[in-house]
Coordinates of C-alpha atoms in Angstrom, one line a residue:
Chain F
X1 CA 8.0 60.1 115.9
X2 CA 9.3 63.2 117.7
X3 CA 9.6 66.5 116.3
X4 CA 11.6 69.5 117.8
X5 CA 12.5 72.8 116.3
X6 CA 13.9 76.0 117.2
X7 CA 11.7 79.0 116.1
X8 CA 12.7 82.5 114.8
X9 CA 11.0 85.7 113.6
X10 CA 12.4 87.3 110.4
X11 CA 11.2 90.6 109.1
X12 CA 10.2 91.0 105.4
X13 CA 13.0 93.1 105.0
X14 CA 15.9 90.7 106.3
X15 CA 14.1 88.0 104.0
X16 CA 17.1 88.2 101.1
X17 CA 19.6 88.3 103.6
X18 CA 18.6 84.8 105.4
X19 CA 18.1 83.2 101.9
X20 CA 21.8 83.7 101.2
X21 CA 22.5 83.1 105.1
X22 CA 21.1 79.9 104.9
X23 CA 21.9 78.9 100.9
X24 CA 25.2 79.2 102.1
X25 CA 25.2 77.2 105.4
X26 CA 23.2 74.9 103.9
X27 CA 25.2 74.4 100.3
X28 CA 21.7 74.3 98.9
X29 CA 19.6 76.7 97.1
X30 CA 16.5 77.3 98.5
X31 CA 13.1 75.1 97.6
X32 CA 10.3 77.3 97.7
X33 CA 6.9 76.0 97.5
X34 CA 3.5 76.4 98.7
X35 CA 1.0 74.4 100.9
X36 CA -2.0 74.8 101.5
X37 CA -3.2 73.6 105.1
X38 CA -6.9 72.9 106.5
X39 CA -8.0 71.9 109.6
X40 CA -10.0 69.3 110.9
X41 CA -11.8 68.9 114.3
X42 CA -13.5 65.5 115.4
X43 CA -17.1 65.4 115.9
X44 CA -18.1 65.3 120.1
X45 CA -20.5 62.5 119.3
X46 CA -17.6 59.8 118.0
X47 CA -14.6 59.0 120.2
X48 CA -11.7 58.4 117.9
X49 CA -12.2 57.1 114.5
X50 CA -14.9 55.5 113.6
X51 CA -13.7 53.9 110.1
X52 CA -11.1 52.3 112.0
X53 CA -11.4 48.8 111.4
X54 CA -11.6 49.1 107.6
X55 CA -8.4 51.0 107.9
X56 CA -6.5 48.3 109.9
X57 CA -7.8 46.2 106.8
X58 CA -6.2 47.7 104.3
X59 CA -2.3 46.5 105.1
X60 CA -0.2 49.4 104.5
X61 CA 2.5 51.2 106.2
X62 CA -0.4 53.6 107.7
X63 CA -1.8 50.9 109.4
X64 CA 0.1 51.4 112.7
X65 CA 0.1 55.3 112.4
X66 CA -4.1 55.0 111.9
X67 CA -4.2 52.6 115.0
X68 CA -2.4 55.2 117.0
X69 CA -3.7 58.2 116.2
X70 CA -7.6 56.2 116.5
X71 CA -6.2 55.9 120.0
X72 CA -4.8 59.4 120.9
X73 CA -8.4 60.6 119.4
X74 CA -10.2 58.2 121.6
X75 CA -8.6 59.7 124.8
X76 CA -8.6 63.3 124.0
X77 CA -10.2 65.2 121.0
X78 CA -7.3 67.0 118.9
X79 CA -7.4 69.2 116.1
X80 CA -5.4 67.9 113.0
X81 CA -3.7 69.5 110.3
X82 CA -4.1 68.1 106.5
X83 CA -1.2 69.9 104.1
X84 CA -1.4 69.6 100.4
X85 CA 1.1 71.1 98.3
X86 CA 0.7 73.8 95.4
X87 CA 3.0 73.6 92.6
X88 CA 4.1 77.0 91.6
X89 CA 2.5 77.1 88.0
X90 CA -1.0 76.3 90.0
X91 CA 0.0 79.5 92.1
X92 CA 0.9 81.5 89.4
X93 CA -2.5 80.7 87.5
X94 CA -4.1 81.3 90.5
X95 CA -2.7 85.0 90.9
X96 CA -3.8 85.5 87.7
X97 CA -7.2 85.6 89.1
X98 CA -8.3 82.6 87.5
X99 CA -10.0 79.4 89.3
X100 CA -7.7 76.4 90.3
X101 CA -8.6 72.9 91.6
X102 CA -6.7 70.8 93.4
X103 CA -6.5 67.6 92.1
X104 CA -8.1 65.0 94.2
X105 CA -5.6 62.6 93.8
X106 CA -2.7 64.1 95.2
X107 CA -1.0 63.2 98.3
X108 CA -1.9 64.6 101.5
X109 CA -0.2 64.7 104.7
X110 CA -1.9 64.7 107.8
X111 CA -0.3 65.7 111.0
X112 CA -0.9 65.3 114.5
X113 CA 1.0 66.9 117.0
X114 CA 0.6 66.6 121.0
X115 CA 1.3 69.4 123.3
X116 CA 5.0 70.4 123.0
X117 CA 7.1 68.7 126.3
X118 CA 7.8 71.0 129.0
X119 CA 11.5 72.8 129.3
X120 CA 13.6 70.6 131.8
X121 CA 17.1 70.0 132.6
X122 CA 17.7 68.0 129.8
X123 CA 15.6 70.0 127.4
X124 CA 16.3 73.9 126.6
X125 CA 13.3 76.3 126.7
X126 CA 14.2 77.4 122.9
X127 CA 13.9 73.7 121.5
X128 CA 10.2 72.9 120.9
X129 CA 9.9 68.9 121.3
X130 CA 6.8 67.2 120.7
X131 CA 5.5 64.2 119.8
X132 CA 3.8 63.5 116.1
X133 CA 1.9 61.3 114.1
X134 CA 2.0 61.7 110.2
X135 CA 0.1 60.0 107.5
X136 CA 0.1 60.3 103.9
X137 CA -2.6 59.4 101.5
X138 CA -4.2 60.6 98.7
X139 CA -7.5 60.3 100.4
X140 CA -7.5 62.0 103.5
X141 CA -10.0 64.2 102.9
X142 CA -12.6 61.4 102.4
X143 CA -11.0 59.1 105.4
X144 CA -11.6 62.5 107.8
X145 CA -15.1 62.9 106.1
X146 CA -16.2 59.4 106.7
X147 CA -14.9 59.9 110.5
X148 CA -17.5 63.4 110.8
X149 CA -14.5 65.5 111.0
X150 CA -15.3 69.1 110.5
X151 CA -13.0 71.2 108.8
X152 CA -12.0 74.4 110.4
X153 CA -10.0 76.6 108.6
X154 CA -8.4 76.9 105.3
X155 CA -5.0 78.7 105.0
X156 CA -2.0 79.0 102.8
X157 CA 1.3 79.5 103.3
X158 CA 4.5 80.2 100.9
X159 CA 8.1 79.0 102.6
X160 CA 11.6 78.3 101.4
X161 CA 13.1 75.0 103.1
X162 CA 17.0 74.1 103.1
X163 CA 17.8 70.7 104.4
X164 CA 21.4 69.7 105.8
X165 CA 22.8 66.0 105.6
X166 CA 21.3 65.4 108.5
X167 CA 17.9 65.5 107.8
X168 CA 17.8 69.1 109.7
X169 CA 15.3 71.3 108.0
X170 CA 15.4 75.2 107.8
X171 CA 11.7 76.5 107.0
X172 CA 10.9 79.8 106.2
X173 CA 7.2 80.6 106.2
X174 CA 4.3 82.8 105.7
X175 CA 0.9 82.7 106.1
X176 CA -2.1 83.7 104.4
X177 CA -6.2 83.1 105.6
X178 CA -8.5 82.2 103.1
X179 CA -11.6 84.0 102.7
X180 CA -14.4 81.6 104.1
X181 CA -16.4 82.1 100.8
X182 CA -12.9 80.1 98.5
X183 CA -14.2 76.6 97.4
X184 CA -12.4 74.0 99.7
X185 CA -11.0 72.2 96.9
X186 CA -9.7 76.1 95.0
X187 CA -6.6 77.6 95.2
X188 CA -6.0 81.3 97.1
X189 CA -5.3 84.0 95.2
X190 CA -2.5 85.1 97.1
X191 CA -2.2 88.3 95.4
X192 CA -5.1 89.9 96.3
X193 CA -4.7 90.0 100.1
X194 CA -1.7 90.0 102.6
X195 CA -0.3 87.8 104.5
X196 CA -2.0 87.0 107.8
X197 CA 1.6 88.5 110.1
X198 CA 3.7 90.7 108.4
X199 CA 6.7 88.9 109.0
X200 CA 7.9 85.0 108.2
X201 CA 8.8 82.5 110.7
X202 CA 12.0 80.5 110.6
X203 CA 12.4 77.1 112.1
X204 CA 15.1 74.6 112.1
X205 CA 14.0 71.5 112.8
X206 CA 14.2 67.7 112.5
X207 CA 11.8 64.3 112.9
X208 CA 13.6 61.8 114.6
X209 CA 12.3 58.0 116.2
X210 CA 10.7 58.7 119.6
X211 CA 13.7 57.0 121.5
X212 CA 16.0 59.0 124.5
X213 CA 18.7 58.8 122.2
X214 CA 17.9 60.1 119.1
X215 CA 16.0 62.5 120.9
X216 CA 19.0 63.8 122.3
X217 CA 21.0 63.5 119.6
X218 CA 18.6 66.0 118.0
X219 CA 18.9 68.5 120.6
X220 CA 22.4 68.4 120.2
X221 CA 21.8 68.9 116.3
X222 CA 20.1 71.8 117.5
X223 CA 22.0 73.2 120.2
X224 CA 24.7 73.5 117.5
X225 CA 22.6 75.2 114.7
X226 CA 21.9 77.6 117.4
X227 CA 25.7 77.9 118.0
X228 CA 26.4 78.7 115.0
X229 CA 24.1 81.2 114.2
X230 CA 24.3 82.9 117.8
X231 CA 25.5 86.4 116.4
X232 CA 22.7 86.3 113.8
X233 CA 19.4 84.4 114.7
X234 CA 17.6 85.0 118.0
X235 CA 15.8 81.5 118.6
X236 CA 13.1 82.9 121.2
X237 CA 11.3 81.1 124.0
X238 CA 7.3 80.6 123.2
X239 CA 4.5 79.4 125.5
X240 CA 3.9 75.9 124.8
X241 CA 0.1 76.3 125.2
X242 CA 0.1 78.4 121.6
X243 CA 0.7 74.8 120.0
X244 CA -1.8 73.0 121.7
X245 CA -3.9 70.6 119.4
X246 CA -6.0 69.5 122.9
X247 CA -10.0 70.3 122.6
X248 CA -10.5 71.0 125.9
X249 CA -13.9 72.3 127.3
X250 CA -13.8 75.4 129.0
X251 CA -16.6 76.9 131.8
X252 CA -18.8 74.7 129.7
X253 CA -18.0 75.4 126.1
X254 CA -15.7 73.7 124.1
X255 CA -12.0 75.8 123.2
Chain X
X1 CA 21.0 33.9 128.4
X2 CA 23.5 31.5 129.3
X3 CA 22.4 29.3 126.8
X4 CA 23.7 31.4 123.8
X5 CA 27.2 30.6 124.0
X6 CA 28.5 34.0 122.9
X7 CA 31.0 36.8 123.9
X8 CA 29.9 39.8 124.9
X9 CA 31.8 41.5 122.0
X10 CA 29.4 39.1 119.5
X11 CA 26.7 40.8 121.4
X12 CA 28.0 44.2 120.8
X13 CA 28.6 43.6 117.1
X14 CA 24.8 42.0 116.7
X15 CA 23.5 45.0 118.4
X16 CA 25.3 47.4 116.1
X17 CA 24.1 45.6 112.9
X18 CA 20.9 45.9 114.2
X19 CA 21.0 49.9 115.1
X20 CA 22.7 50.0 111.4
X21 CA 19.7 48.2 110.6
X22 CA 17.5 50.8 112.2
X23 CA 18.9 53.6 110.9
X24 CA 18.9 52.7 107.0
X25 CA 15.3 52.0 107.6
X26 CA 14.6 55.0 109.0
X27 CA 17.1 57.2 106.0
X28 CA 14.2 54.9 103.4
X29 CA 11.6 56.1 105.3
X30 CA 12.7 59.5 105.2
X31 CA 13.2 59.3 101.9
X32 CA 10.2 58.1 100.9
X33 CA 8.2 60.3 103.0
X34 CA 10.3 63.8 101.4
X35 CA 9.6 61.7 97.7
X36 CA 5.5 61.1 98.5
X37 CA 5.0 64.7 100.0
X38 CA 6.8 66.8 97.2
X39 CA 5.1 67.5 94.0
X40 CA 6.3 66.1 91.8
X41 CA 9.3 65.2 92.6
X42 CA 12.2 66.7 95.7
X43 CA 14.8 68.8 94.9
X44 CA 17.6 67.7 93.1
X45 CA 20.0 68.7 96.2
X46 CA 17.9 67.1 98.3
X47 CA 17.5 64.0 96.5
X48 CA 21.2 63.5 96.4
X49 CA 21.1 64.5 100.2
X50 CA 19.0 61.3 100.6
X51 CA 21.3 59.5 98.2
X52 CA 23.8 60.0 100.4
X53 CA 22.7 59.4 103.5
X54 CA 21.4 55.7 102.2
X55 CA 24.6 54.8 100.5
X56 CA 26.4 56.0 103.8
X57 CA 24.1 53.6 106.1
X58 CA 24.5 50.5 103.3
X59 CA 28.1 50.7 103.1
X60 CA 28.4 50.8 107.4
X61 CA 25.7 47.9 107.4
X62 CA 28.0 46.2 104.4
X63 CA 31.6 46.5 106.4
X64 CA 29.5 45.2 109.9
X65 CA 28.6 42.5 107.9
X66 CA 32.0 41.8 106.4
X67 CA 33.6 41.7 109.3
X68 CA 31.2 39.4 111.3
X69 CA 31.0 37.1 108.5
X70 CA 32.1 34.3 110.4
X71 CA 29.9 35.0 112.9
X72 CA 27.3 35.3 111.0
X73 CA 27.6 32.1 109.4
X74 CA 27.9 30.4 112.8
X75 CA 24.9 31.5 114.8
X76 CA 21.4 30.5 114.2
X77 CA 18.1 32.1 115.4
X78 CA 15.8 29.7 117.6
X79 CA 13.1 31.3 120.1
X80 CA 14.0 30.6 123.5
X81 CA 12.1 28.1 126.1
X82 CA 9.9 30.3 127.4
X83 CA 9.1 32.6 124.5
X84 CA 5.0 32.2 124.5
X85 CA 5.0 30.0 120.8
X86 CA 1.5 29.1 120.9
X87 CA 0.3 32.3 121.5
X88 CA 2.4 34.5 119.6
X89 CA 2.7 31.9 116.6
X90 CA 2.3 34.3 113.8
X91 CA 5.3 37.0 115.0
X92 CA 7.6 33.9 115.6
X93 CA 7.6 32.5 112.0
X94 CA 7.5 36.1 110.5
X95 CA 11.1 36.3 112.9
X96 CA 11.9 33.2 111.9
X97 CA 12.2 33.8 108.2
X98 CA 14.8 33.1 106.2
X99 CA 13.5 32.9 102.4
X100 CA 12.7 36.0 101.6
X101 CA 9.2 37.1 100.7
X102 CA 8.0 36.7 97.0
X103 CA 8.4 40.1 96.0
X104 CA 11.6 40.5 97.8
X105 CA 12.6 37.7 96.4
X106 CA 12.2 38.6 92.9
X107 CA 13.1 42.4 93.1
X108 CA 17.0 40.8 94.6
X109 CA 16.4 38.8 91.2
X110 CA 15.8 41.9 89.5
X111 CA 19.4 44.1 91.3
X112 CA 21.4 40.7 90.8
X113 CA 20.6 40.8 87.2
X114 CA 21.3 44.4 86.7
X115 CA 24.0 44.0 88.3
X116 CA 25.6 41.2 86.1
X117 CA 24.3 43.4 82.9
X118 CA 27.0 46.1 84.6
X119 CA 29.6 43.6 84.5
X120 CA 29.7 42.9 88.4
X121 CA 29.7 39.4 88.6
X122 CA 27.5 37.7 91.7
X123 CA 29.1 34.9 92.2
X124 CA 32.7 37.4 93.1
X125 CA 30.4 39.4 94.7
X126 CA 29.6 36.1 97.1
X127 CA 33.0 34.6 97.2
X128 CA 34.4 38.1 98.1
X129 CA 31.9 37.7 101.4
X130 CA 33.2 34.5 101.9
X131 CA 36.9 35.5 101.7
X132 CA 35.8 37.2 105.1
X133 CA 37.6 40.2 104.1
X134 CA 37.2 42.9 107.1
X135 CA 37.5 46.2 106.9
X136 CA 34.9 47.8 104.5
X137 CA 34.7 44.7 101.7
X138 CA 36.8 45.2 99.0
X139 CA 36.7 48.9 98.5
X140 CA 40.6 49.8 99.9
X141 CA 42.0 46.6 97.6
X142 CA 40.1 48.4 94.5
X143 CA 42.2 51.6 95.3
X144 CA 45.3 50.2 96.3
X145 CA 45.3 48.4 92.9
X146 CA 43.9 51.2 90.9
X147 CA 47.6 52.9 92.9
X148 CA 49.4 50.4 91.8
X149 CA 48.0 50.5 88.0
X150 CA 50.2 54.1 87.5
X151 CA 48.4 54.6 83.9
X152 CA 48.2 50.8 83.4
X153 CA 44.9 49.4 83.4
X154 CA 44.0 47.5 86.4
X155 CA 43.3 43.5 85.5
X156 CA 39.6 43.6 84.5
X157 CA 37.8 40.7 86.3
X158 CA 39.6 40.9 89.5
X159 CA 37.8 43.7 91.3
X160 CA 34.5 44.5 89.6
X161 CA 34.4 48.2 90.7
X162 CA 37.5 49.1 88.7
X163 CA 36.2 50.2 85.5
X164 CA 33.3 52.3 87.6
X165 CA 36.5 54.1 89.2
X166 CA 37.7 54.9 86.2
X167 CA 34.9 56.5 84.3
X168 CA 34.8 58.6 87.7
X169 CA 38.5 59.7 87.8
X170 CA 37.9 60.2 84.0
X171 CA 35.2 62.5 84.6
X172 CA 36.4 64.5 87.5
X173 CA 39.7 65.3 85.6
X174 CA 37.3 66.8 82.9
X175 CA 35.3 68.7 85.3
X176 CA 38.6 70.1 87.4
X177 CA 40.3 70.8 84.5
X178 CA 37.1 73.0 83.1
X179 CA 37.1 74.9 86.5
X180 CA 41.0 75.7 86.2
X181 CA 40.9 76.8 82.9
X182 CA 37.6 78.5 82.8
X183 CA 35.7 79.1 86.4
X184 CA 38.7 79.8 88.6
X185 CA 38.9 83.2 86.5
X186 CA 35.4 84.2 87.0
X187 CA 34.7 85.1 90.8
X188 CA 31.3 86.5 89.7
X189 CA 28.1 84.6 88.0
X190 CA 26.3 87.0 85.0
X191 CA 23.9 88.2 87.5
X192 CA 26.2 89.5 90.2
X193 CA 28.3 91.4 87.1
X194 CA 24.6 92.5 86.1
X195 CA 23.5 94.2 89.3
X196 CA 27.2 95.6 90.1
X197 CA 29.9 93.4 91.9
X198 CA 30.3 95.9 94.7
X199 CA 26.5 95.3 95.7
X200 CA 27.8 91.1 96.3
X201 CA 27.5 89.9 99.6
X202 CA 30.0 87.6 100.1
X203 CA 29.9 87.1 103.8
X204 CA 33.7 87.5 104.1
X205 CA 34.8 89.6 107.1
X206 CA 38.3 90.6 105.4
X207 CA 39.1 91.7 102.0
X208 CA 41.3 88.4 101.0
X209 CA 42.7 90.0 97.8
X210 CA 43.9 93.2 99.7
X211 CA 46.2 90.8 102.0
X212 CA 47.2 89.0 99.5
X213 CA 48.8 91.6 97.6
X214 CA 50.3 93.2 101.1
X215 CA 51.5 89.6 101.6
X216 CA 52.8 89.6 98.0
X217 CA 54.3 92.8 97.5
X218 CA 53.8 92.7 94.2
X219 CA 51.6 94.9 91.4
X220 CA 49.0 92.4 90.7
X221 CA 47.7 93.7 87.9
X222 CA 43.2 93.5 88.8
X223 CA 41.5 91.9 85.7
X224 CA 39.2 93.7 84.0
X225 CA 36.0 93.5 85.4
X226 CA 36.3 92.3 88.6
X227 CA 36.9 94.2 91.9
X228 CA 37.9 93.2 95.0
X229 CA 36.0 91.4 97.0
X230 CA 34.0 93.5 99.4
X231 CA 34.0 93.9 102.8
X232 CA 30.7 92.4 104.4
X233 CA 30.2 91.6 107.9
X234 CA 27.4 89.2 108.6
X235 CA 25.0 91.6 110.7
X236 CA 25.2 91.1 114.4
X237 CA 28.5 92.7 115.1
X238 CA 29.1 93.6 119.3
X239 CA 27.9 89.9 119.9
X240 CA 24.4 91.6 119.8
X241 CA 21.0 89.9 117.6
X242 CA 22.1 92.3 114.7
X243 CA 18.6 90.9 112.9
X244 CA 16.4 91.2 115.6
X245 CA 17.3 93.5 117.8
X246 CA 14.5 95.2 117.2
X247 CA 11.8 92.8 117.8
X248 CA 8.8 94.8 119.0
X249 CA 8.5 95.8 115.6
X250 CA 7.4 92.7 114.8
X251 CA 4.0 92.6 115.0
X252 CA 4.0 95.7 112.8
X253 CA 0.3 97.4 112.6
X254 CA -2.0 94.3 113.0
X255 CA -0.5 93.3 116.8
X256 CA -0.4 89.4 115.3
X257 CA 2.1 87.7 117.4
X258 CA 4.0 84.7 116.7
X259 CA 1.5 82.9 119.2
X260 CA -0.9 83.7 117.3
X261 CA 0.8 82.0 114.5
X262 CA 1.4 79.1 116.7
X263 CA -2.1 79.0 117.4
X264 CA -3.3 79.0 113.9
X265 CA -1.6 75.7 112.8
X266 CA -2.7 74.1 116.2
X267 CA -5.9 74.4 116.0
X268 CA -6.8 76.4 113.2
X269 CA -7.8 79.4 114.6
X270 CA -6.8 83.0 115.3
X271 CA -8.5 83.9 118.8
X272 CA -5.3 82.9 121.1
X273 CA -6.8 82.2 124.6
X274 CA -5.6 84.6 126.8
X275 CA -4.1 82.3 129.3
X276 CA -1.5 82.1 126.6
X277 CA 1.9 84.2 127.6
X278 CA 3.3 86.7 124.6
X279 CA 6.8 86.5 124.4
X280 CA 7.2 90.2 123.3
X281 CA 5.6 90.9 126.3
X282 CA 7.9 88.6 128.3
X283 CA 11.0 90.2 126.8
X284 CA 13.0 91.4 130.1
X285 CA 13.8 95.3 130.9
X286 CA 17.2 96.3 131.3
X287 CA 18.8 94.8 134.2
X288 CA 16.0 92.3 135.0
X289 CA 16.6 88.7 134.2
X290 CA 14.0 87.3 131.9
X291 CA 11.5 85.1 133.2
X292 CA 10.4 82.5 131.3
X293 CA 6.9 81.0 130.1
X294 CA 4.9 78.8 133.0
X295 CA 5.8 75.2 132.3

């Protein structure tokens, strides 16, 4: 699969003014949830996945999604990214100061992403386009273990999401960092500190088949969404390097 | 190729039931995906979104295959001389296939009798595919006879759909006549009356009511309790980025950048090499053009 997004920085302040923006492009009310997101780097002793076999085994509609990613990993290291959503009354309980667990049986989603395509002709500098690998499972967690993945970080974030008929997705984020010292399987108490940027990011964006077409059709979906909101929304140009999953040694250590 | 014995326009149609084909299995997959990933379950908006979108793809894959019946009926599947049969054994019979698989087989077992239960009756439900009717199955005959009915009830047994078309009509006629005789007087929900209707953004750049009356020329009398609509312009008037034209704030007091954002759900982390180029500090002085990030 392909994803590509456009990506937008909104101020706390404009905040009620793209909820309505968007509510009303959208003819949706906004879906606010929380997720929390961990990290996950391979072990330098094992190339790829290690626990592969068993999981070509186990015939399920992950099968081919393991077998790739096994052999993205087994070419170059990547960092991946495990989301698990927080309902809202876990949030709320967990503002209240008191200690929440995840439940261990709830899905997972684990994403992959490679280094976002360079701008061409055919691509615009503002539309992000990568390619992606997504699994979900309830235990992720223990697959990445069994594989001597390490987890890395630990961070929450709160967003709004709109969707249109096509599938396009309007995300509004912000991020907190968890203290090193929370429990890996705890909720943060998002109360008690501030978010990591004082500001959310906006991006539209949509997963489409890694095929020219839909590829372009997608950049057209976006090439209009930016259109539209021309007058309103500044869709800025980033450095593709900032969203680079690659472990790459550098002058001897590994970055 | 030769072999096959069909027009190119067969081709073409084959080739669009199979990208129809493509594309409702991608809408499920979607679908599932949004269902597995939301606890506990999407939004209802968003469900019906997905609805949609499915019902949309069935009902293009259901008039393809309408109109090719014919077709359909008269080609069959066979692997050609050189396909590699004794090595790729296993893909060939799975492509092969024509009884569907057990639990297919008993969950079309399962829609067929619900559907019966409904009052749709399979066998019509075949002949009607049989009748080779083009052009969408049978949904234009349902309305041009539910026309044609003018009060009258349409012959039940003939078209299946007809008494699901009528609980619909019956229900939207409820529903439109509630927002004439109740909604349409009430521009503003209890919360916008709450916080002061003058405070409303209603994202409309001209004060409607005001023309109308001008157009009118007449003393509309304003009910009580509701004002005219305000004047709001979306931000971002002189075609400039009204909500972020001030983007060096952005960073306010802790100098995190959006790349460092970036950076943080790439790989985890918050130390940004410094190869990587800021795009506040790529943003262009006046008259200079702005450059953009290395490729």
């Amino acid at each position: 699969m392909h994803e590509l997004f456009l990506s937008s920085v909104i101020k706390e302040d404009e905040v009620p003014k793209i909820l309505a923006l968007i509510g009303g492009f959208t003819e949706m009310r906004e879906r606010h949830q929380f997720t929390r997101v961990q990290h996950f780097e391979p072990s330098p002793a094992v190339k790829g996945l290690a626990t592969i076999k068993d999981l070509q085994k186990e015939r399920n509609i992950s099968v081919p999604h393991w077998t790739e990613l096994h052999q993205i990993l087994v070419k170059q290291p990547c960092t991946i990214q495990l989301r698990t959503r927080i309902t809202d009354s876990e949030m709320d309980t967990a503002k209240k100061g008191e200690a929440v667990t995840i439940p261990h049986d709830r899905h997972r989603l684990l994403r992959w992403t490679e280094l976002p395509d360079p701008p061409s002709q055919r691509l615009p500098p503002y539309i992000t386009q990568r390619k992606t690998v997504e699994i979900i499972d309830t235990r992720l967690e223990k697959i990445l273990a069994e594989n001597k993945f390490t987890r890395v970080s630990n961070i929450f974030d709160e967003s709004y999401h709109w969707w249109q008929a096509d599938y396009t997705e309007f995300a509004l984020t912000r991020t907190w960092i968890a203290e090193d010292s929370l429990p890996a399987d705890k909720v943060m108490n998002l109360a008690v500190q501030e978010p990591y940027a004082p500001y959310w990011m906006l991006n539209v964006r949509t997963l489409v088949e890694s095929s020219p077409e839909r590829m372009q059709q997608a950049q057209t979906q976006l090439e209009k969404v930016r259109d539209q909101f021309r007058d309103v929304l500044d869709f800025k140009v980033f450095d593709r390097r900032a969203m680079d999953t690659r472990i790459l040694p550098v002058n001897g250590s590994v970055v | 190729m030769a072999s096959l014995n069909l027009l190119p326009e067969d081709l073409k149609h084959l080739d669009l039931l199979r990208n129809r084909l493509a594309t409702l299995s991608l809408n499920l997959s979607n679908a599932h995906r949004n269902m597995a990933l939301t606890y506990p379950l999407p939004s209802r908006e968003s469900l019906q979104a997905s609805a949609a979108i499915m019902q949309t793809s069935l009902r293009s894959l259901q008039s393809i295959l309408s109109e090719n019946t014919e077709l359909l009926q008269r080609i069959a599947v066979h692997p050609s001389t050189n396909y590699p049969g004794r090595t790729q054994l296993d893909f060939l019979s799975s492509m092969l296939r024509k009884k569907p698989e057990p639990e297919i087989e008993t969950k079309m077992e399962m829609a067929l009798e619900k559907a019966k239960e409904s009052g749709i009756d399979a066998s019509t439900l075949v002949t009607r595919r049989r009748g080779g009717r083009g052009g969408g199955g049978g949904d234009e005959d349902d309305e041009e006879e539910y026309g044609d009915g003018d009060g009258e009830e349409a012959e039940e047994g003939d078209e299946p759909t007809n008494e699901q078309w009528a609980d619909c009509l019956y229900i939207f006629e409820g529903r439109l006549r509630d927002y004439i005789q109740v909604q349409e007087g009430r521009s503003y929900t209890v919360e916008e009356q709450e916080m002061g209707v003058e405070n409303v953004r209603t994202g409309l750049r001209r004060n409607l009511l005001e023309e109308e009356e001008s157009e009118d020329e007449s003393g509309e009398e304003e009910e009580s309790g509701e004002e005219e609509d305000d004047v709001v312009m979306i931000d971002g008037s002189g075609g400039g980025r009204g909500l972020q034209r001030q983007g060096q704030q952005r960073s306010g007091n802790t100098g995190v950048q959006p790349e460092h954002l970036f950076w943080l759900y790439a790989r985890g982390r918050k130390d940004l090499p410094s190869r990587i180029e800021l795009e506040a500090n790529r943003a262009p002085v006046k008259g200079q053009v702005k450059r953009l990030p290395p490729r």
